[in-house]
Amino acid sequence: MTTSPPSCTPTVTARPPLLTRALMLRFVSMVGASASLFLLLSAVPLYARESGAGGDTAGLATGALMLATVLGELGAPRLVARFGYRAALAAGLFLLGAPALVLTASGTMAWIVAVCFVRGLGFALTLVAGGALTASLIPAERRGEGLALVGVVAGVPNLVALPLGVWLCAHVGYGTVSVAAGALALVAIASVPGLPDRESMCGESVGVVAGLRTGALVRPGAVFAATAVAAGVVVTFVPLAVPPSMSAVATAALFVQPAVSTAGRWWAGRLGDRHGAARLVLPGLLLSAAGVLLTALIRTPVAVLAGVALFGAGFGIAQNATLTLMYARVSTASYGTVSALWNLAYDGGMGVGAVGFGVLADRTGYSSAFVLTAALMLVALVPAMRDRATRCP
């Protein structure tokens, strides 16, 4: 009598799909908002300078955009809870797009700052409403990979629009670029009615104020904010800092940085799902600081391109690792809070970087300002090491 050997075939649990119809539809509004923002992000400081503002005051345009975004993010979770994802997202796209259409109606710094401020409020709504909705559409088992995919989709407009905006301004003028940026956001509103309005939520909701008192959220947020400071510096001041003879290098740098960042987010997402996102936060910070330090050699084309590439890699890793960690540490009811806090770190850091670096560079020169920025980023080693010591999930 013979017996059949036990089956050695493992039981395979099918992984839930990432690319659902709702997520694909969400990508439309995501691309519209990102492309609208990044098409003008580096172009507006150039427009401000050509309109008579100095290099340090040109940074106020980016600073106003990010300040308004930060303020908007503080109130956006409450608006989303009251009016739902669709209304908040549509309002955000409108406020982001409509002011861009009239950017060049005046060249005064007050007008430029006002336009950027209103656009920042709109961008805040797209980030918080869209971010919470996006997170709810991604299976928890594939959160790192899903957020990496979202990062790639959001990164493509960054990759294309950031250098394209500078190039188009030189070839077709600021007015045309502004209208294009406005249209991208406004057209994306058509995709909003097909999105879910409110996803089911579970668990206790943590508000923004309570989240700011929660170390498990604040620590990764603080590390990411340090890298975002450098991002505000790179996108605003690399085109201004390089010599006029290296304008092609500036355009290339604005392509290389988001390209490498997007690749870094994808790699970090795949690796984080397998080995844990917490392990990637510190390497992301150190790579970012090293890239900024190398960029201090602002008159050397190879150093500039290598520096922004190194920074881009670290920034992409930090983006995915910190956001994945923060979502993992809360219930679905608090996804809006995590979206707000993470984006506060992103936009607040960029705003501080843009305004602070302009003032600093005016006194020390661009090269020294890049070195000092890299040194200041290392202050974030304190929350990074403390977070590793707490052994949070």
Coordinates of C-alpha atoms in Angstrom, one line a residue:
M1 CA 0.0 0.0 0.0
T2 CA 1.4 3.3 -1.0
T3 CA 0.5 6.7 0.4
S4 CA 0.6 9.9 -1.4
P5 CA 3.2 12.4 -0.1
P6 CA 1.9 15.5 1.5
S7 CA 1.5 18.4 -0.9
C8 CA 4.4 20.8 -0.9
T9 CA 2.6 23.5 -2.7
P10 CA 2.4 26.5 -0.5
T11 CA -0.9 28.3 0.0
V12 CA -0.8 31.5 -1.9
T13 CA -2.9 34.4 -0.9
A14 CA -3.7 36.6 -3.8
R15 CA -2.5 40.1 -3.3
P16 CA -5.2 42.8 -3.7
P17 CA -4.9 44.9 -6.9
L18 CA -3.4 48.3 -6.9
L19 CA -4.8 49.8 -10.1
T20 CA -8.5 50.1 -9.4
R21 CA -10.8 52.3 -11.4
A22 CA -11.0 54.8 -8.6
L23 CA -7.3 55.1 -8.2
M24 CA -6.8 55.5 -11.9
L25 CA -9.4 58.3 -11.9
R26 CA -7.7 59.9 -9.0
F27 CA -4.4 60.0 -11.0
V28 CA -6.1 62.5 -13.4
S29 CA -6.6 65.1 -10.7
M30 CA -3.2 64.3 -9.2
V31 CA -1.4 64.9 -12.5
G32 CA -3.4 68.1 -13.2
A33 CA -2.6 69.6 -9.8
S34 CA 1.1 68.6 -9.9
A35 CA 1.7 69.8 -13.4
S36 CA 0.0 73.1 -12.7
L37 CA 2.1 73.7 -9.6
F38 CA 5.5 72.6 -11.0
L39 CA 5.2 74.4 -14.3
L40 CA 5.4 77.7 -12.5
L41 CA 7.4 76.7 -9.4
S42 CA 10.8 77.7 -10.7
A43 CA 9.4 80.1 -13.4
V44 CA 7.7 82.5 -11.0
P45 CA 11.0 83.5 -9.2
L46 CA 12.5 84.2 -12.6
Y47 CA 9.5 86.3 -13.6
A48 CA 9.7 88.2 -10.3
R49 CA 13.4 88.9 -10.9
E50 CA 12.8 90.1 -14.4
S51 CA 10.0 92.3 -13.2
G52 CA 12.4 94.1 -10.9
A53 CA 12.7 92.0 -7.7
G54 CA 16.1 90.9 -6.4
G55 CA 17.2 87.3 -6.0
D56 CA 16.3 87.3 -2.3
T57 CA 12.8 88.8 -2.8
A58 CA 12.2 86.5 -5.7
G59 CA 12.2 83.7 -3.1
L60 CA 9.2 85.3 -1.5
A61 CA 7.1 84.0 -4.4
T62 CA 7.9 80.4 -3.4
G63 CA 7.7 81.3 0.2
A64 CA 4.2 82.8 -0.2
L65 CA 3.0 79.7 -2.1
M66 CA 4.3 77.4 0.6
L67 CA 3.1 79.5 3.6
A68 CA -0.4 79.5 2.1
T69 CA -0.2 75.8 1.6
V70 CA 0.8 75.3 5.2
L71 CA -2.0 77.4 6.5
G72 CA -4.5 75.7 4.2
E73 CA -3.4 72.3 5.3
L74 CA -4.1 73.2 8.9
G75 CA -7.8 73.8 8.1
A76 CA -8.2 71.4 5.2
P77 CA -9.0 68.2 7.3
R78 CA -12.0 69.9 8.9
L79 CA -13.2 71.0 5.4
V80 CA -12.8 67.5 4.0
A81 CA -14.7 66.1 7.0
R82 CA -17.6 68.5 6.5
F83 CA -17.9 68.7 2.7
G84 CA -16.3 65.4 1.5
Y85 CA -13.4 64.6 -0.8
R86 CA -15.0 65.7 -4.0
A87 CA -16.0 69.2 -3.0
A88 CA -12.7 69.9 -1.3
L89 CA -10.7 68.6 -4.2
A90 CA -12.6 70.5 -6.9
A91 CA -12.3 73.7 -4.9
G92 CA -8.6 73.2 -4.5
L93 CA -8.1 72.6 -8.3
F94 CA -10.0 75.8 -9.0
L95 CA -8.0 77.9 -6.6
L96 CA -4.8 76.5 -8.0
G97 CA -5.7 77.1 -11.6
A98 CA -7.7 80.3 -11.9
P99 CA -5.1 82.7 -10.3
A100 CA -2.4 81.3 -12.7
L101 CA -4.4 82.7 -15.6
V102 CA -3.8 86.2 -14.4
L103 CA -0.3 86.0 -13.0
T104 CA 1.2 88.2 -15.7
A105 CA -1.5 90.9 -15.4
S106 CA 1.0 92.7 -13.2
G107 CA 4.7 92.5 -12.5
T108 CA 4.6 94.0 -9.0
M109 CA 5.9 91.8 -6.2
A110 CA 2.7 92.3 -4.3
W111 CA 0.6 90.9 -7.1
I112 CA 2.9 88.0 -7.7
V113 CA 2.9 87.1 -4.0
A114 CA -0.9 87.4 -3.9
V115 CA -1.4 85.0 -6.8
C116 CA 1.0 82.5 -5.3
F117 CA -0.8 82.8 -1.9
V118 CA -4.2 81.9 -3.4
R119 CA -2.7 79.1 -5.4
G120 CA -1.1 77.8 -2.2
L121 CA -4.5 77.6 -0.5
G122 CA -5.8 75.6 -3.5
F123 CA -2.9 73.3 -3.5
A124 CA -3.4 72.6 0.2
L125 CA -6.9 71.4 -0.5
T126 CA -5.7 69.1 -3.3
L127 CA -3.0 67.6 -1.1
V128 CA -5.1 66.9 2.0
A129 CA -8.3 65.8 0.3
G130 CA -6.5 63.9 -2.5
G131 CA -3.9 62.4 -0.2
A132 CA -6.4 61.0 2.3
L133 CA -8.6 59.6 -0.5
T134 CA -5.6 58.1 -2.3
A135 CA -4.3 56.4 0.9
S136 CA -7.8 54.9 1.5
L137 CA -7.7 53.4 -2.0
I138 CA -4.4 51.5 -1.5
P139 CA -4.5 48.1 0.3
A140 CA -2.6 48.1 3.6
E141 CA -0.5 45.1 2.6
R142 CA 0.9 47.0 -0.4
R143 CA 1.0 50.5 1.2
G144 CA 4.7 51.1 0.4
E145 CA 4.5 49.9 -3.2
G146 CA 1.2 51.8 -3.6
L147 CA 2.6 55.0 -2.3
A148 CA 5.6 54.5 -4.5
L149 CA 3.3 54.2 -7.6
V150 CA 1.5 57.3 -6.5
G151 CA 4.9 59.0 -6.2
V152 CA 5.8 58.0 -9.7
V153 CA 2.5 59.3 -11.1
A154 CA 2.9 62.6 -9.1
G155 CA 6.6 62.7 -10.0
V156 CA 6.2 62.6 -13.7
P157 CA 4.6 66.1 -13.9
N158 CA 7.4 67.3 -11.6
L159 CA 10.0 65.7 -13.8
V160 CA 8.6 67.2 -17.0
A161 CA 7.0 70.5 -15.8
L162 CA 9.7 71.8 -13.6
P163 CA 12.4 72.2 -16.3
L164 CA 9.8 72.7 -19.0
G165 CA 8.4 75.8 -17.3
V166 CA 11.8 77.5 -17.2
W167 CA 12.5 76.5 -20.9
L168 CA 9.1 77.7 -22.1
C169 CA 9.4 81.0 -20.4
A170 CA 12.5 81.7 -22.3
H171 CA 11.0 80.7 -25.6
V172 CA 7.3 81.5 -25.5
G173 CA 7.0 83.9 -22.6
Y174 CA 5.6 83.9 -19.1
G175 CA 2.0 84.7 -20.1
T176 CA 1.7 81.5 -22.2
V177 CA 3.2 79.4 -19.5
S178 CA 0.9 80.8 -16.8
V179 CA -2.2 80.2 -18.9
A180 CA -1.1 76.6 -19.5
A181 CA -0.5 76.0 -15.8
G182 CA -4.0 77.4 -15.0
A183 CA -5.7 75.3 -17.7
L184 CA -4.1 72.0 -16.4
A185 CA -5.7 72.4 -13.0
L186 CA -9.0 73.6 -14.2
V187 CA -9.4 70.8 -16.8
A188 CA -8.7 68.2 -14.1
I189 CA -11.9 69.2 -12.3
A190 CA -13.8 67.2 -14.8
S191 CA -12.4 63.9 -13.2
V192 CA -13.6 64.8 -9.7
P193 CA -17.3 63.7 -9.9
G194 CA -16.3 60.1 -10.7
L195 CA -14.3 59.8 -7.4
P196 CA -15.6 58.3 -4.1
D197 CA -16.9 61.1 -1.9
R198 CA -16.3 59.5 1.5
E199 CA -14.5 56.2 2.1
S200 CA -15.5 54.1 5.2
M201 CA -13.2 54.8 8.1
C202 CA -12.4 52.8 11.2
G203 CA -10.6 53.6 14.5
E204 CA -10.2 56.7 16.5
S205 CA -9.6 59.9 14.6
V206 CA -6.6 62.0 15.6
G207 CA -6.8 65.7 14.8
V208 CA -4.0 67.9 13.5
V209 CA -3.3 69.5 16.9
A210 CA -3.2 66.1 18.6
G211 CA -1.0 64.7 15.8
L212 CA 1.5 67.5 16.4
R213 CA 1.8 66.2 20.0
T214 CA 2.3 62.6 18.9
G215 CA 5.9 61.7 18.7
A216 CA 5.4 58.7 16.4
L217 CA 4.1 61.1 13.8
V218 CA 6.2 64.2 14.5
R219 CA 9.6 62.4 14.4
P220 CA 9.4 61.2 10.8
G221 CA 7.7 64.4 9.9
A222 CA 10.6 66.4 11.3
V223 CA 13.1 64.4 9.3
F224 CA 11.2 64.8 6.1
A225 CA 10.8 68.6 6.8
A226 CA 14.6 68.9 6.9
T227 CA 14.9 67.3 3.4
A228 CA 12.0 69.5 2.2
V229 CA 13.9 72.7 3.2
A230 CA 16.6 71.6 0.7
A231 CA 14.0 70.9 -1.9
G232 CA 12.8 74.5 -1.7
V233 CA 16.4 75.7 -2.1
V234 CA 17.1 73.5 -5.1
V235 CA 14.0 74.3 -7.1
T236 CA 14.1 78.0 -6.4
F237 CA 17.8 78.9 -6.4
V238 CA 19.7 76.5 -8.6
P239 CA 18.5 78.4 -11.7
L240 CA 19.5 81.7 -10.0
A241 CA 22.8 80.5 -8.5
V242 CA 24.5 79.1 -11.6
P243 CA 26.4 81.5 -13.9
P244 CA 24.4 82.7 -17.0
S245 CA 26.7 80.6 -19.2
M246 CA 25.4 77.5 -17.4
S247 CA 21.7 78.0 -18.0
A248 CA 21.6 74.6 -19.8
V249 CA 23.0 73.0 -16.6
A250 CA 20.2 74.6 -14.6
T251 CA 17.6 73.2 -16.9
A252 CA 19.2 69.8 -16.8
A253 CA 19.4 69.9 -13.0
L254 CA 15.7 70.6 -12.7
F255 CA 15.1 67.5 -14.8
V256 CA 17.6 65.3 -13.0
Q257 CA 16.5 66.0 -9.5
P258 CA 12.8 65.0 -9.8
A259 CA 13.8 62.1 -12.1
V260 CA 16.1 60.6 -9.5
S261 CA 13.6 61.5 -6.7
T262 CA 10.8 59.5 -8.5
A263 CA 13.1 56.5 -8.9
G264 CA 14.1 56.8 -5.2
R265 CA 10.4 56.8 -4.1
W266 CA 9.7 53.7 -6.2
W267 CA 12.8 51.8 -4.9
A268 CA 12.1 52.8 -1.3
G269 CA 8.4 51.6 -1.6
R270 CA 9.4 48.2 -2.9
L271 CA 12.1 47.8 -0.3
G272 CA 10.1 49.2 2.6
D273 CA 7.3 46.7 2.1
R274 CA 9.8 43.8 2.4
H275 CA 12.1 45.1 5.2
G276 CA 10.4 48.0 6.8
A277 CA 10.3 51.7 6.0
A278 CA 11.8 52.7 9.3
R279 CA 15.3 51.5 8.1
L280 CA 15.2 53.9 5.2
V281 CA 14.6 57.2 6.9
L282 CA 18.1 57.9 8.1
P283 CA 19.8 57.0 4.8
G284 CA 17.4 59.3 3.0
L285 CA 18.4 62.2 5.2
L286 CA 22.1 61.6 4.9
L287 CA 22.0 61.3 1.1
S288 CA 20.0 64.5 0.9
A289 CA 22.4 66.5 3.0
A290 CA 25.4 65.1 1.0
G291 CA 23.8 66.2 -2.3
V292 CA 23.2 69.7 -1.1
L293 CA 26.8 69.9 0.1
L294 CA 28.1 68.8 -3.3
T295 CA 25.8 71.4 -5.1
A296 CA 27.8 74.1 -3.2
L297 CA 30.3 73.8 -6.1
I298 CA 27.8 75.9 -8.1
R299 CA 30.3 76.9 -10.8
T300 CA 31.2 73.3 -11.7
P301 CA 28.6 71.7 -14.0
V302 CA 29.4 68.1 -13.0
A303 CA 29.2 68.9 -9.3
V304 CA 25.8 70.6 -9.7
L305 CA 24.3 67.7 -11.7
A306 CA 25.8 65.1 -9.3
G307 CA 24.7 67.1 -6.3
V308 CA 21.1 67.4 -7.3
A309 CA 21.0 63.7 -8.3
L310 CA 22.3 62.7 -4.9
F311 CA 19.9 65.0 -3.2
G312 CA 17.1 63.7 -5.4
A313 CA 17.8 60.1 -4.4
G314 CA 17.8 60.9 -0.7
F315 CA 14.7 63.1 -1.0
G316 CA 12.7 60.4 -2.8
I317 CA 13.7 57.8 -0.2
A318 CA 12.7 60.1 2.6
Q319 CA 9.4 60.9 0.9
N320 CA 8.2 57.4 0.7
A321 CA 9.7 56.1 4.0
T322 CA 8.3 58.8 6.2
L323 CA 4.8 58.8 4.6
T324 CA 4.6 55.0 4.8
L325 CA 5.6 55.1 8.4
M326 CA 3.1 57.8 9.4
Y327 CA 0.1 56.0 7.7
A328 CA 1.1 52.7 9.3
R329 CA 1.0 54.3 12.8
V330 CA -2.7 55.5 12.6
S331 CA -6.1 54.2 11.8
T332 CA -7.9 55.0 8.5
A333 CA -9.9 57.6 10.4
S334 CA -6.7 59.6 10.8
Y335 CA -5.5 59.4 7.2
G336 CA -6.5 63.1 6.6
T337 CA -4.4 64.1 9.6
V338 CA -1.4 62.2 8.4
S339 CA -1.8 63.8 4.9
A340 CA -2.0 67.2 6.4
L341 CA 1.0 66.7 8.8
W342 CA 3.2 65.2 6.1
N343 CA 2.4 67.9 3.6
L344 CA 2.9 70.6 6.3
A345 CA 6.4 69.2 6.7
Y346 CA 6.8 69.2 2.9
D347 CA 5.5 72.7 2.1
G348 CA 6.6 74.3 5.3
G349 CA 10.1 73.1 4.7
M350 CA 10.1 74.2 1.1
G351 CA 8.8 77.7 2.1
V352 CA 11.4 78.1 4.9
G353 CA 14.1 76.9 2.5
A354 CA 13.1 79.3 -0.3
V355 CA 12.8 82.4 1.9
G356 CA 15.7 81.6 4.4
F357 CA 18.2 80.7 1.7
G358 CA 17.5 83.9 -0.2
V359 CA 18.3 86.0 2.9
L360 CA 21.3 83.8 3.7
A361 CA 22.8 83.8 0.2
D362 CA 22.5 87.6 0.0
R363 CA 24.9 87.8 2.9
T364 CA 27.2 84.8 2.4
G365 CA 27.0 84.0 -1.3
Y366 CA 25.4 81.0 -2.9
S367 CA 28.2 78.4 -2.3
S368 CA 28.4 79.1 1.5
A369 CA 24.7 79.1 1.8
F370 CA 24.5 75.6 0.3
V371 CA 27.1 74.4 2.7
L372 CA 25.3 75.9 5.7
T373 CA 22.0 74.4 4.5
A374 CA 23.6 70.9 4.4
A375 CA 24.9 71.4 7.9
L376 CA 21.5 72.6 9.3
M377 CA 19.8 69.5 7.8
L378 CA 21.9 67.3 10.1
V379 CA 20.0 68.7 13.1
A380 CA 17.3 66.2 12.0
L381 CA 19.6 63.4 13.0
V382 CA 18.2 63.8 16.5
P383 CA 14.6 62.8 15.7
A384 CA 15.8 60.2 13.2
M385 CA 17.9 58.4 15.8
R386 CA 15.3 58.8 18.5
D387 CA 12.7 57.2 16.2
R388 CA 14.9 54.3 15.6
A389 CA 15.5 53.8 19.3
T390 CA 11.7 53.7 20.1
R391 CA 11.3 50.7 17.7
C392 CA 8.0 52.1 16.4
P393 CA 6.4 49.9 13.6

